[in-house]
Coordinates of C-alpha atoms in Angstrom, one line a residue:
M1 CA -314.1 18.6 -60.4
P2 CA -315.1 22.3 -60.4
D3 CA -317.8 23.5 -58.0
T4 CA -320.9 24.0 -60.1
N5 CA -322.6 25.8 -57.3
S6 CA -320.0 28.6 -57.3
P7 CA -321.1 31.9 -58.8
R8 CA -317.9 31.7 -60.9
P9 CA -318.2 28.0 -62.0
A10 CA -315.1 26.4 -63.4
A11 CA -313.4 29.6 -64.2
D12 CA -311.5 30.7 -61.1
A13 CA -308.5 28.7 -62.1
R14 CA -308.5 30.2 -65.5
G15 CA -308.2 33.8 -64.3
M16 CA -311.6 35.2 -65.4
P17 CA -315.2 34.2 -65.2
P18 CA -317.0 32.8 -68.3
P19 CA -318.8 35.7 -70.0
T20 CA -322.5 35.6 -70.1
A21 CA -324.3 36.0 -73.4
A22 CA -324.7 39.7 -72.9
R23 CA -321.1 40.3 -72.0
R24 CA -319.6 38.0 -74.6
P25 CA -319.3 40.6 -77.4
R26 CA -317.7 43.1 -75.0
A27 CA -315.3 40.4 -73.8
L28 CA -314.4 39.4 -77.4
L29 CA -313.8 43.1 -78.3
L30 CA -311.6 43.6 -75.3
A31 CA -309.6 40.4 -76.1
L32 CA -309.1 41.6 -79.7
L33 CA -307.9 45.0 -78.5
V34 CA -305.5 43.5 -76.0
A35 CA -304.2 41.1 -78.8
A36 CA -303.8 44.0 -81.2
G37 CA -301.9 46.0 -78.5
F38 CA -299.5 43.2 -77.8
A39 CA -299.0 42.7 -81.6
A40 CA -298.1 46.4 -82.0
L41 CA -295.8 46.2 -79.0
G42 CA -294.1 43.1 -80.5
W43 CA -293.6 44.9 -83.8
V44 CA -292.0 48.0 -82.2
M45 CA -289.8 46.0 -79.8
F46 CA -288.6 43.3 -82.2
L47 CA -289.0 44.3 -85.8
H48 CA -289.0 48.1 -86.1
G49 CA -285.8 49.6 -87.4
L50 CA -283.8 46.4 -87.6
A51 CA -281.3 48.2 -90.0
A52 CA -281.5 51.6 -88.3
F53 CA -278.0 51.1 -87.1
G54 CA -275.3 48.7 -88.3
L55 CA -274.1 45.5 -86.8
V56 CA -272.4 46.0 -83.4
G57 CA -269.9 44.0 -81.4
P58 CA -267.6 41.4 -82.8
D59 CA -270.1 38.6 -83.0
E60 CA -272.9 40.1 -85.1
P61 CA -270.8 41.1 -88.1
R62 CA -268.8 37.8 -87.9
Y63 CA -271.9 35.6 -88.0
A64 CA -273.6 37.8 -90.5
E65 CA -270.6 37.5 -92.9
I66 CA -270.5 33.7 -92.5
G67 CA -274.2 33.5 -93.4
A68 CA -273.7 35.8 -96.4
E69 CA -270.8 33.7 -97.6
M70 CA -272.8 30.5 -97.2
L71 CA -275.6 31.9 -99.3
A72 CA -273.3 33.2 -102.0
A73 CA -271.2 30.0 -102.2
K74 CA -274.2 27.7 -101.8
N75 CA -272.1 25.8 -99.2
F76 CA -274.4 25.1 -96.2
V77 CA -272.1 22.6 -94.5
T78 CA -268.7 24.3 -93.7
P79 CA -269.0 27.8 -92.2
K80 CA -266.4 30.1 -93.6
L81 CA -265.3 33.6 -92.6
L82 CA -263.7 35.5 -95.4
G83 CA -262.9 32.3 -97.1
A84 CA -261.3 30.5 -94.1
P85 CA -263.2 27.7 -92.2
W86 CA -264.8 29.0 -89.0
L87 CA -265.5 26.1 -86.7
Q88 CA -266.2 27.6 -83.3
K89 CA -270.0 27.4 -83.4
P90 CA -272.5 25.0 -85.1
V91 CA -274.5 26.0 -88.1
L92 CA -278.1 26.9 -87.1
E93 CA -277.4 30.7 -86.8
Y94 CA -275.6 30.8 -90.1
W95 CA -278.5 29.0 -91.8
L96 CA -280.9 31.6 -90.3
V97 CA -278.8 34.5 -91.4
A98 CA -278.6 33.0 -95.0
A99 CA -282.4 32.7 -95.0
G100 CA -282.8 36.3 -93.9
D101 CA -280.3 37.5 -96.5
A102 CA -282.3 35.7 -99.1
V103 CA -285.4 37.6 -98.1
E104 CA -284.0 41.1 -97.2
G105 CA -280.6 41.1 -98.9
V106 CA -277.1 41.1 -97.4
N107 CA -277.6 43.8 -94.8
A108 CA -278.3 44.3 -91.1
A109 CA -282.0 43.7 -91.5
G110 CA -281.5 40.4 -93.3
S111 CA -279.1 39.2 -90.7
R112 CA -281.3 40.2 -87.7
L113 CA -284.7 39.3 -89.0
P114 CA -284.7 35.5 -88.2
N115 CA -283.7 36.0 -84.6
A116 CA -286.3 38.7 -84.2
L117 CA -289.0 36.3 -85.4
L118 CA -287.7 33.7 -83.1
G119 CA -287.9 36.1 -80.2
L120 CA -291.6 36.9 -81.1
L121 CA -292.4 33.2 -81.4
L122 CA -290.8 32.6 -78.0
A123 CA -292.9 35.4 -76.4
A124 CA -296.0 34.0 -78.0
A125 CA -295.2 30.4 -76.8
L126 CA -294.6 31.6 -73.3
A127 CA -297.9 33.5 -73.2
G128 CA -299.8 30.6 -74.7
F129 CA -298.2 28.2 -72.2
A130 CA -299.2 30.5 -69.3
A131 CA -302.8 30.9 -70.6
A132 CA -303.3 27.1 -70.9
L133 CA -302.0 26.4 -67.4
R134 CA -302.6 29.5 -65.2
G135 CA -305.2 31.6 -67.0
W136 CA -305.4 34.8 -69.0
R137 CA -304.2 37.1 -66.2
A138 CA -300.9 35.2 -66.0
A139 CA -300.8 35.2 -69.8
G140 CA -301.1 39.0 -69.9
W141 CA -298.2 39.4 -67.4
T142 CA -296.1 36.9 -69.4
A143 CA -296.7 38.6 -72.7
A144 CA -295.9 42.1 -71.3
I145 CA -292.7 40.9 -69.6
A146 CA -291.5 38.8 -72.5
L147 CA -292.0 41.5 -75.1
T148 CA -290.3 44.2 -73.1
S149 CA -287.6 42.7 -70.8
V150 CA -284.3 44.0 -72.0
F151 CA -282.5 40.6 -72.4
L152 CA -285.2 39.0 -74.5
F153 CA -285.8 41.8 -77.0
G154 CA -282.1 42.9 -76.9
F155 CA -280.8 39.5 -77.9
A156 CA -283.7 38.9 -80.4
R157 CA -282.5 42.0 -82.3
A158 CA -278.9 40.7 -82.5
A159 CA -277.5 38.2 -85.1
T160 CA -275.9 35.9 -82.5
T161 CA -276.2 32.3 -81.5
D162 CA -277.7 33.1 -78.1
M163 CA -281.3 33.6 -79.2
P164 CA -281.5 30.4 -81.3
L165 CA -280.2 28.4 -78.3
A166 CA -282.6 30.1 -75.9
A167 CA -285.6 29.8 -78.1
M168 CA -285.1 26.2 -79.2
M169 CA -284.2 25.0 -75.7
S170 CA -287.3 26.8 -74.3
F171 CA -289.6 25.2 -76.8
S172 CA -288.1 21.8 -76.0
L173 CA -288.5 22.3 -72.2
L174 CA -292.1 23.5 -72.5
C175 CA -292.9 20.4 -74.5
L176 CA -291.0 18.3 -72.0
Y177 CA -293.1 19.6 -69.2
L178 CA -296.3 19.0 -71.0
W179 CA -295.1 15.4 -71.5
L180 CA -294.3 15.1 -67.8
R181 CA -297.4 16.8 -66.4
P182 CA -299.9 13.9 -66.7
Q183 CA -297.4 11.7 -64.9
I184 CA -296.9 14.3 -62.1
T185 CA -300.7 14.7 -61.6
G186 CA -301.5 11.0 -61.9
G187 CA -303.3 11.4 -65.2
G188 CA -301.4 8.6 -67.0
A189 CA -298.4 8.3 -69.2
G190 CA -297.1 11.3 -71.2
S191 CA -298.1 11.5 -74.9
R192 CA -295.4 11.3 -77.6
A193 CA -297.2 14.2 -79.2
W194 CA -295.2 16.3 -76.8
L195 CA -292.1 14.1 -76.4
W196 CA -291.2 14.1 -80.1
P197 CA -291.4 17.9 -80.5
A198 CA -289.3 18.2 -77.4
A199 CA -286.7 15.9 -79.0
A200 CA -286.8 17.9 -82.3
F201 CA -286.4 21.2 -80.6
L202 CA -283.5 19.8 -78.5
G203 CA -281.9 18.8 -81.8
F204 CA -282.1 22.3 -83.1
A205 CA -280.7 23.7 -79.9
V206 CA -277.7 21.4 -80.3
L207 CA -277.4 22.8 -83.9
A208 CA -277.5 26.3 -82.4
K209 CA -274.7 26.0 -79.8
G210 CA -273.6 22.4 -79.4
P211 CA -273.9 19.7 -76.7
V212 CA -274.4 22.2 -73.9
A213 CA -278.1 22.2 -74.7
M214 CA -278.3 18.4 -74.0
V215 CA -276.4 18.9 -70.7
L216 CA -278.7 21.7 -69.5
E217 CA -281.9 19.9 -70.4
G218 CA -280.6 16.7 -69.0
L219 CA -279.9 18.5 -65.7
V220 CA -283.5 19.8 -65.6
L221 CA -284.9 16.3 -66.2
V222 CA -282.6 14.7 -63.6
F223 CA -283.5 17.3 -60.9
M224 CA -287.2 16.9 -61.7
A225 CA -287.0 13.1 -61.5
L226 CA -285.2 13.5 -58.1
R227 CA -287.8 15.8 -56.8
C228 CA -290.7 13.6 -57.8
R229 CA -288.8 10.3 -57.2
R230 CA -289.6 9.1 -60.7
W231 CA -286.3 7.7 -62.0
D232 CA -288.2 5.8 -64.7
W233 CA -288.5 9.1 -66.5
L234 CA -284.8 9.0 -67.4
R235 CA -285.5 5.7 -69.2
R236 CA -288.9 6.5 -70.7
V237 CA -287.7 9.8 -72.3
L238 CA -285.3 7.8 -74.4
T239 CA -288.0 6.1 -76.5
P240 CA -286.9 4.9 -80.0
G241 CA -289.1 7.5 -81.6
A242 CA -287.7 10.5 -79.7
V243 CA -284.1 9.3 -80.2
T244 CA -284.7 8.9 -83.9
V245 CA -286.2 12.4 -84.2
F246 CA -283.3 13.9 -82.3
A247 CA -280.8 12.1 -84.5
V248 CA -282.5 13.0 -87.8
V249 CA -282.4 16.7 -86.8
T250 CA -278.8 16.8 -85.4
L251 CA -276.5 14.1 -86.8
P252 CA -276.5 14.9 -90.6
W253 CA -274.7 18.2 -90.3
Y254 CA -272.3 17.1 -87.6
I255 CA -271.3 14.1 -89.7
A256 CA -271.0 16.1 -92.9
V257 CA -268.9 18.9 -91.5
S258 CA -266.6 16.3 -89.7
M259 CA -266.0 14.5 -93.0
R260 CA -265.3 17.7 -94.9
T261 CA -263.2 19.4 -92.2
P262 CA -261.5 16.9 -89.9
A263 CA -260.3 19.7 -87.7
F264 CA -263.9 20.4 -86.6
L265 CA -263.9 17.8 -83.8
K266 CA -260.8 19.4 -82.1
V267 CA -261.7 23.0 -82.7
F268 CA -265.4 22.8 -81.7
F269 CA -265.7 20.0 -79.2
W270 CA -262.3 20.4 -77.4
Q271 CA -261.4 24.0 -77.7
N272 CA -264.8 25.7 -77.8
N273 CA -266.7 23.5 -75.4
L274 CA -264.4 21.7 -72.9
E275 CA -261.6 24.3 -72.8
R276 CA -264.1 27.2 -72.7
F277 CA -265.8 25.7 -69.7
A278 CA -262.8 24.4 -67.8
T279 CA -260.1 27.0 -68.5
N280 CA -259.8 30.7 -69.1
R281 CA -258.7 30.2 -72.7
Y282 CA -260.9 33.0 -74.0
Q283 CA -260.2 35.4 -71.2
H284 CA -263.7 35.9 -69.8
P285 CA -263.1 35.3 -66.1
Q286 CA -265.8 36.3 -63.6
P287 CA -266.6 35.5 -60.0
V288 CA -269.0 32.6 -59.2
W289 CA -271.8 35.0 -58.3
F290 CA -271.5 36.9 -61.6
F291 CA -274.9 35.8 -62.9
L292 CA -276.9 36.9 -59.8
P293 CA -277.0 40.6 -60.7
I294 CA -277.3 39.6 -64.4
L295 CA -280.5 37.6 -63.7
F296 CA -281.9 40.5 -61.7
L297 CA -281.2 43.1 -64.5
A298 CA -282.1 40.7 -67.4
V299 CA -285.8 41.4 -66.9
F300 CA -285.3 45.2 -66.6
P301 CA -287.5 47.2 -66.1
W302 CA -289.5 44.4 -64.3
S303 CA -286.5 43.6 -62.0
G304 CA -288.5 44.5 -58.9
W305 CA -291.1 41.8 -59.7
S306 CA -288.3 39.2 -59.9
L307 CA -288.1 39.4 -56.1
L308 CA -291.7 38.3 -55.7
P309 CA -291.1 34.6 -56.7
L310 CA -288.2 34.5 -54.3
A311 CA -290.4 35.8 -51.5
N312 CA -293.2 33.3 -52.3
A313 CA -290.7 30.5 -52.4
F314 CA -289.3 31.5 -49.0
H315 CA -292.9 31.7 -47.6
R316 CA -293.7 28.2 -48.9
I317 CA -290.5 26.7 -47.5
T318 CA -291.0 28.3 -44.1
G319 CA -294.7 27.5 -44.2
R320 CA -295.7 31.1 -43.6
N321 CA -297.6 33.5 -45.8
R322 CA -297.1 37.3 -46.1
G323 CA -299.1 37.9 -42.9
G324 CA -297.4 35.3 -40.8
V325 CA -300.2 32.8 -41.0
R326 CA -299.6 29.2 -42.0
A327 CA -299.5 29.1 -45.8
Q328 CA -301.8 26.9 -47.7
P329 CA -300.3 24.4 -50.2
A330 CA -300.2 25.5 -53.8
R331 CA -303.6 24.8 -55.4
P332 CA -302.4 23.4 -58.7
A333 CA -300.2 20.4 -57.7
D334 CA -298.7 19.9 -61.1
G335 CA -295.1 20.6 -60.2
L336 CA -294.9 23.5 -62.6
L337 CA -293.2 25.9 -60.2
W338 CA -290.7 23.3 -59.3
F339 CA -290.0 22.7 -63.0
L340 CA -289.4 26.4 -63.7
W341 CA -287.2 26.8 -60.6
L342 CA -285.1 23.8 -61.6
W343 CA -284.9 25.1 -65.2
L344 CA -283.5 28.5 -64.0
I345 CA -281.2 27.0 -61.4
A346 CA -279.7 24.4 -63.8
V347 CA -278.8 27.0 -66.4
A348 CA -277.5 29.6 -64.0
G349 CA -275.7 27.1 -61.8
F350 CA -274.0 25.3 -64.7
F351 CA -272.6 28.4 -66.2
S352 CA -271.6 29.8 -62.8
L353 CA -269.1 26.8 -62.6
S354 CA -267.6 27.7 -65.9
Q355 CA -264.3 29.5 -66.0
S356 CA -265.5 31.6 -68.9
K357 CA -268.6 33.8 -68.3
L358 CA -270.5 36.2 -70.5
P359 CA -273.9 37.8 -69.7
G360 CA -275.6 36.0 -72.7
Y361 CA -274.9 32.6 -71.3
V362 CA -277.9 32.8 -69.0
L363 CA -280.3 33.8 -71.7
P364 CA -281.9 30.2 -71.8
A365 CA -282.9 30.8 -68.1
I366 CA -284.8 34.0 -68.8
P367 CA -288.0 32.4 -70.1
A368 CA -288.3 30.4 -66.8
A369 CA -287.7 33.6 -64.9
I370 CA -290.4 35.4 -66.9
L371 CA -293.0 32.6 -66.2
L372 CA -292.1 32.6 -62.5
I373 CA -292.6 36.4 -62.3
A374 CA -295.9 36.2 -64.3
F375 CA -297.4 33.4 -62.2
A376 CA -296.5 35.2 -58.9
A377 CA -297.7 38.6 -60.1
G378 CA -300.9 37.1 -61.6
E379 CA -302.2 35.9 -58.2
D380 CA -305.3 37.5 -56.7
S381 CA -303.4 39.0 -53.7
T382 CA -300.6 40.6 -55.7
P383 CA -298.5 42.9 -53.4
R384 CA -297.5 46.4 -54.4
W385 CA -293.9 46.6 -53.3
P386 CA -292.3 44.8 -56.3
G387 CA -294.1 47.2 -58.6
L388 CA -292.7 50.2 -56.6
I389 CA -289.2 49.0 -57.3
S390 CA -289.9 48.3 -60.9
A391 CA -291.6 51.7 -61.3
A392 CA -288.3 53.4 -60.3
F393 CA -286.5 51.4 -62.9
T394 CA -289.1 52.4 -65.5
A395 CA -288.8 56.1 -64.6
A396 CA -285.1 55.9 -65.4
I397 CA -285.9 55.1 -69.0
P398 CA -287.1 58.5 -70.2
V399 CA -284.3 60.1 -68.3
G400 CA -281.8 57.9 -70.1
I401 CA -283.3 58.8 -73.5
L402 CA -283.1 62.5 -72.8
L403 CA -279.5 62.1 -71.6
F404 CA -278.4 59.8 -74.4
P405 CA -277.1 62.6 -76.7
W406 CA -275.1 64.1 -73.9
L407 CA -273.7 60.8 -72.5
F408 CA -272.3 59.8 -75.9
T409 CA -271.0 63.1 -77.1
P410 CA -267.2 63.5 -77.0
Q411 CA -266.0 65.2 -73.9
S412 CA -264.5 68.1 -75.8
W413 CA -267.9 68.9 -77.4
R414 CA -270.0 68.1 -74.3
P415 CA -271.8 70.9 -72.5
P416 CA -271.4 71.0 -68.7
A417 CA -273.6 68.5 -66.8
Q418 CA -275.3 71.3 -64.9
Y419 CA -276.9 72.3 -68.2
F420 CA -278.9 69.1 -68.3
L421 CA -279.4 68.7 -64.6
R422 CA -281.1 72.1 -64.4
N423 CA -283.4 71.1 -67.3
P424 CA -286.9 70.8 -65.8
A425 CA -288.0 68.4 -68.6
L426 CA -285.4 65.8 -67.2
W427 CA -286.9 65.9 -63.7
M428 CA -290.5 66.0 -65.0
A429 CA -289.9 62.9 -67.1
G430 CA -288.3 60.9 -64.3
L431 CA -290.4 62.0 -61.3
G432 CA -293.6 62.2 -63.3
T433 CA -293.3 58.7 -64.6
A434 CA -292.5 57.3 -61.2
V435 CA -295.4 59.2 -59.5
V436 CA -298.0 58.1 -62.1
L437 CA -296.9 54.4 -61.9
W438 CA -296.9 54.5 -58.1
L439 CA -300.5 56.0 -58.1
L440 CA -301.7 53.2 -60.4
L441 CA -300.1 50.6 -58.1
W442 CA -301.6 52.3 -55.0
R443 CA -305.1 52.0 -56.5
R444 CA -304.2 48.5 -57.7
R445 CA -304.8 49.3 -61.4
F446 CA -302.4 46.7 -62.5
A447 CA -303.6 46.6 -66.1
A448 CA -303.0 50.3 -66.5
Y449 CA -299.6 49.9 -64.8
I450 CA -298.6 47.2 -67.3
A451 CA -299.9 49.2 -70.2
L452 CA -298.0 52.4 -69.2
T453 CA -294.8 50.5 -68.6
C454 CA -295.0 48.8 -72.0
A455 CA -295.8 52.2 -73.7
I456 CA -292.7 53.7 -72.1
L457 CA -290.5 50.8 -73.3
A458 CA -292.0 51.0 -76.8
A459 CA -291.3 54.8 -77.0
A460 CA -287.7 54.2 -75.9
A461 CA -287.2 51.4 -78.5
W462 CA -288.7 53.7 -81.1
S463 CA -286.3 56.5 -80.2
L464 CA -283.2 54.3 -80.3
T465 CA -284.2 52.8 -83.7
G466 CA -285.4 56.2 -85.0
P467 CA -284.2 59.7 -84.1
L468 CA -281.2 58.4 -82.1
S469 CA -280.2 55.7 -84.5
P470 CA -277.5 57.8 -86.4
Q471 CA -275.8 58.5 -83.1
V472 CA -276.0 54.8 -82.1
N473 CA -274.6 53.9 -85.5
A474 CA -271.7 56.3 -85.2
I475 CA -270.8 55.1 -81.7
A476 CA -271.2 51.3 -81.9
S477 CA -271.1 50.2 -85.6
A478 CA -268.4 49.8 -88.3
R479 CA -270.9 50.8 -91.0
P480 CA -269.8 54.5 -91.1
L481 CA -266.1 53.4 -91.2
A482 CA -266.9 51.1 -94.1
A483 CA -268.7 53.9 -95.9
A484 CA -265.7 56.1 -95.4
V485 CA -263.4 53.5 -97.0
W486 CA -265.8 53.1 -99.9
A487 CA -266.0 56.9 -100.3
Q488 CA -262.2 57.0 -100.6
C489 CA -261.7 54.0 -102.9
G490 CA -265.0 53.4 -104.6
P491 CA -266.4 49.9 -105.6
P492 CA -263.0 48.2 -105.6
A493 CA -263.0 48.5 -101.8
T494 CA -265.6 45.8 -101.6
V495 CA -264.6 42.2 -102.3
R496 CA -267.1 40.3 -104.3
L497 CA -268.8 37.2 -102.9
P498 CA -268.3 34.3 -102.9
I499 CA -264.8 34.3 -101.4
L500 CA -263.2 31.0 -102.5
D501 CA -259.7 31.8 -101.2
P502 CA -258.8 33.6 -98.0
R503 CA -256.3 35.6 -100.0
Q504 CA -259.1 37.3 -101.9
A505 CA -260.2 39.1 -98.7
S506 CA -256.8 40.8 -98.2
A507 CA -255.7 41.4 -101.8
P508 CA -254.9 45.0 -102.9
M509 CA -257.7 46.9 -104.5
A510 CA -257.9 46.4 -108.3
G511 CA -258.9 49.8 -109.5
G512 CA -260.2 53.2 -108.6
S513 CA -258.3 55.9 -106.7
C514 CA -256.8 53.2 -104.4
A515 CA -255.6 50.9 -107.1
G516 CA -252.7 48.7 -105.9
Q517 CA -253.2 49.8 -102.3
N518 CA -254.6 47.9 -99.4
L519 CA -256.6 48.5 -96.2
Y520 CA -254.7 48.3 -92.9
A521 CA -255.7 48.3 -89.2
F522 CA -253.5 50.0 -86.6
H523 CA -254.7 48.9 -83.1
L524 CA -258.3 48.9 -84.4
P525 CA -260.9 47.3 -82.0
R526 CA -261.8 43.9 -83.1
E527 CA -265.5 44.8 -83.4
M528 CA -264.5 47.3 -86.1
T529 CA -262.2 44.8 -87.8
Y530 CA -265.0 42.2 -88.0
G531 CA -267.4 45.0 -89.1
L532 CA -265.2 45.9 -92.0
G533 CA -265.2 42.2 -92.8
F534 CA -268.9 42.2 -93.2
Y535 CA -269.5 45.5 -94.9
L536 CA -266.5 45.3 -97.3
H537 CA -265.9 41.5 -97.2
R538 CA -262.3 42.5 -96.7
R539 CA -259.8 41.7 -94.0
P540 CA -257.7 44.7 -93.0
L541 CA -254.0 43.8 -92.8
P542 CA -252.6 44.4 -89.3
L543 CA -250.1 47.2 -89.0
T544 CA -247.8 47.7 -86.0
A545 CA -245.2 50.3 -85.3
Q546 CA -242.3 47.8 -85.8
A547 CA -243.6 46.3 -89.0
R548 CA -242.4 47.3 -92.5
W549 CA -244.9 49.9 -93.6
P550 CA -246.3 50.3 -97.1
R551 CA -245.6 53.5 -99.1
A552 CA -249.3 54.2 -99.6
G553 CA -252.6 52.9 -98.3
L554 CA -255.6 53.6 -96.0
V555 CA -255.2 52.9 -92.2
A556 CA -258.2 52.5 -89.9
T557 CA -257.4 53.0 -86.2
D558 CA -258.8 53.8 -82.9
R559 CA -259.1 57.6 -82.6
R560 CA -257.1 57.5 -79.4
R561 CA -254.2 56.0 -81.4
I562 CA -253.9 58.8 -83.9
P563 CA -250.8 60.3 -82.2
A564 CA -249.0 56.9 -82.1
L565 CA -249.9 56.2 -85.8
V566 CA -248.6 59.6 -86.9
N567 CA -245.4 59.3 -85.0
A568 CA -244.8 55.7 -86.3
A569 CA -245.5 57.0 -89.9
L570 CA -242.9 59.7 -89.5
R571 CA -240.3 57.2 -88.2
H572 CA -240.9 55.3 -91.4
G573 CA -240.5 58.4 -93.6
L574 CA -244.3 58.7 -94.4
D575 CA -246.9 61.3 -94.1
A576 CA -250.2 60.3 -92.4
H577 CA -253.3 62.6 -92.6
I578 CA -257.0 62.3 -92.0
A579 CA -258.6 60.9 -95.1
I580 CA -262.2 61.7 -94.1
E581 CA -263.8 63.4 -91.1
P582 CA -265.6 60.7 -88.9
P583 CA -269.1 61.4 -87.6
L584 CA -269.6 62.9 -84.2
G585 CA -269.1 60.4 -81.5
A586 CA -267.2 57.8 -83.6
N587 CA -264.3 56.0 -81.9
W588 CA -262.4 55.4 -85.1
A589 CA -260.4 57.4 -87.6
L590 CA -259.3 56.7 -91.2
L591 CA -255.9 58.0 -92.3
R592 CA -254.1 57.9 -95.6
L593 CA -250.4 57.0 -95.8
A594 CA -248.3 58.6 -98.5
A595 CA -244.6 59.3 -99.1
P596 CA -243.7 62.9 -98.4
P597 CA -243.1 65.1 -101.5
A598 CA -239.5 65.1 -102.5
A599 CA -237.6 68.5 -102.2
T600 CA -236.2 70.0 -105.5
P601 CA -232.4 69.4 -105.5
P602 CA -230.2 72.5 -106.0
Q603 CA -228.8 72.9 -109.6
T604 CA -225.0 72.9 -109.9
P605 CA -223.7 75.5 -112.5
L606 CA -221.8 73.9 -115.4
R607 CA -218.0 74.7 -115.7
Q608 CA -216.8 76.3 -118.9
S609 CA -213.4 75.8 -120.6
P610 CA -210.8 78.6 -120.1
S611 CA -210.6 79.3 -123.9
R612 CA -214.2 80.3 -124.1
R613 CA -214.6 82.0 -120.9
S614 CA -217.6 84.4 -120.7
P615 CA -217.3 87.9 -119.4
P616 CA -217.1 88.3 -115.7
Q617 CA -220.4 88.4 -114.1
K618 CA -221.6 89.1 -110.6
K619 CA -221.3 86.3 -108.2
A620 CA -224.6 84.5 -108.0
K621 CA -226.1 83.9 -104.7
P622 CA -226.2 80.3 -103.7
P623 CA -229.7 78.7 -104.0
A624 CA -231.7 78.8 -100.8
A625 CA -231.7 75.5 -98.9
A626 CA -234.9 73.6 -99.0
P627 CA -237.0 74.3 -96.0
A628 CA -237.1 71.5 -93.4
P629 CA -240.3 69.5 -93.3
P630 CA -242.6 70.9 -90.6
T631 CA -243.2 68.9 -87.5
M632 CA -246.3 66.9 -88.0
H633 CA -248.9 67.0 -85.3
P634 CA -252.0 64.8 -85.2
P635 CA -255.0 66.6 -86.3
A636 CA -257.9 67.0 -83.9
V637 CA -260.7 64.6 -84.5
H638 CA -264.1 65.2 -83.1

């Protein structure tokens, strides 16, 4: 029961006192302004400029193409990439991409929009969860960190399977804790109003990336039952209603795809789950400690604050507080901190044992890390030292934005580094940002500190999706390369959807200036190959130095491979020249193959019969020999 004699009755645990009648309009106005600020921040970080630059990496264009083909063929069971079944991942991301394409069209914005909305919903759910259990101060910290931490908004703006898994698994674990909480605090049995949504979201998580979601959530529940000595939870969670909800969400697609494509069971469950975990089949080996720095940098620029929950946990374990005095037990004995720590440790520990490691594997642990940071930073006696570390990280952001054009300019075009290092704007941006943030921390103006940090992140995101987006597009996306192919060959360069036969994606072009020719790839990075697959719905045919070469066609290659391509073409009796100048900073080149022009053969004079011999004439000079073809040197590409 709250102390009704306290000058702040019943509100200390909620983070703010209840406003009096006179202060209520001001508090309401302030709440509306804060909500509007977070809404604007979410729009900039998650939704602004979704199509400012093209799809990047190998996964984005691959999953976007599968979703586009699903929508065109109206086949929402078997995922297909350029007409061939693609069984490495479940179907949820492809459904989301198809839904986004139906709204925005088949483009980068349509492919990315569903995950961006999922990221916003996840940030809102975390903030609401924090407000309900720890008050509005913790909710403000949670919203700020969730909307601006690099992992969360970065993966939310990507059309990959990581964000659906992280969002659905987080929704499920939040509901699972709300089901467990009354049993932890002695308030009775958990309500199925939380258990059934937990089962439904877990089903969607299994549709996002497979049975790994069940394993991770099961580990969290087992560890929590062990901590609280409540083994009955493992039985009670499997109620008929929860199991039915999970089965209704999950099983229909798995059964349907297994019946249509029997190879799914082997390709998905064996190769892409068991072998990916137990072997180095996909060549992503990393040391067992790989995810420790990843977790630290995942919440950038709030990485300094991630050390605060660790320090608090150490003080609780040792029984000492920051001043060396015996620490008091945590006031809310609801097991929430234990639940969040077990959530984080289960995800990071499980994937640390895997033989294949990628940074995105620990994305499902980041929501737990965000809540731990927010709860620690939202306490009354918040220390300054984590903020000083994070302020240094934040100060690096404007410096990085100013250096971005120089860092990604080809070396031959890049001015000396001293030119930028002597620029006073660079130093003012970095040192000025750090000094202002440190002063705010020194005066304990945490609200202003959070607002300034969020404003700097929003300005950086606006720059990358605005003025700097053409350079990002040229560096990281295959969209300019696809545009170059289209400029050379016209509409026949694009294969029309739906693709019912994989041979359609590699057939010669049917018309235009490239009629009868094909598109080839010579040591082209796979992210560019998959990018061409999305933007042209075409599979470039692989071309190697030893293969039989076509007499004409377009060849896409890594710009560093131009000399090897030209020399290989000469060995096959072909000319290779730049078809179109790539944009500045691009790492690709597009060359056209053609047979060299044939030399005019010398004409042999006709012999005449002796009876009709013509008068003697001056001896004609022999025709000059055809000049030797010049040695071909690869043109310079900038």
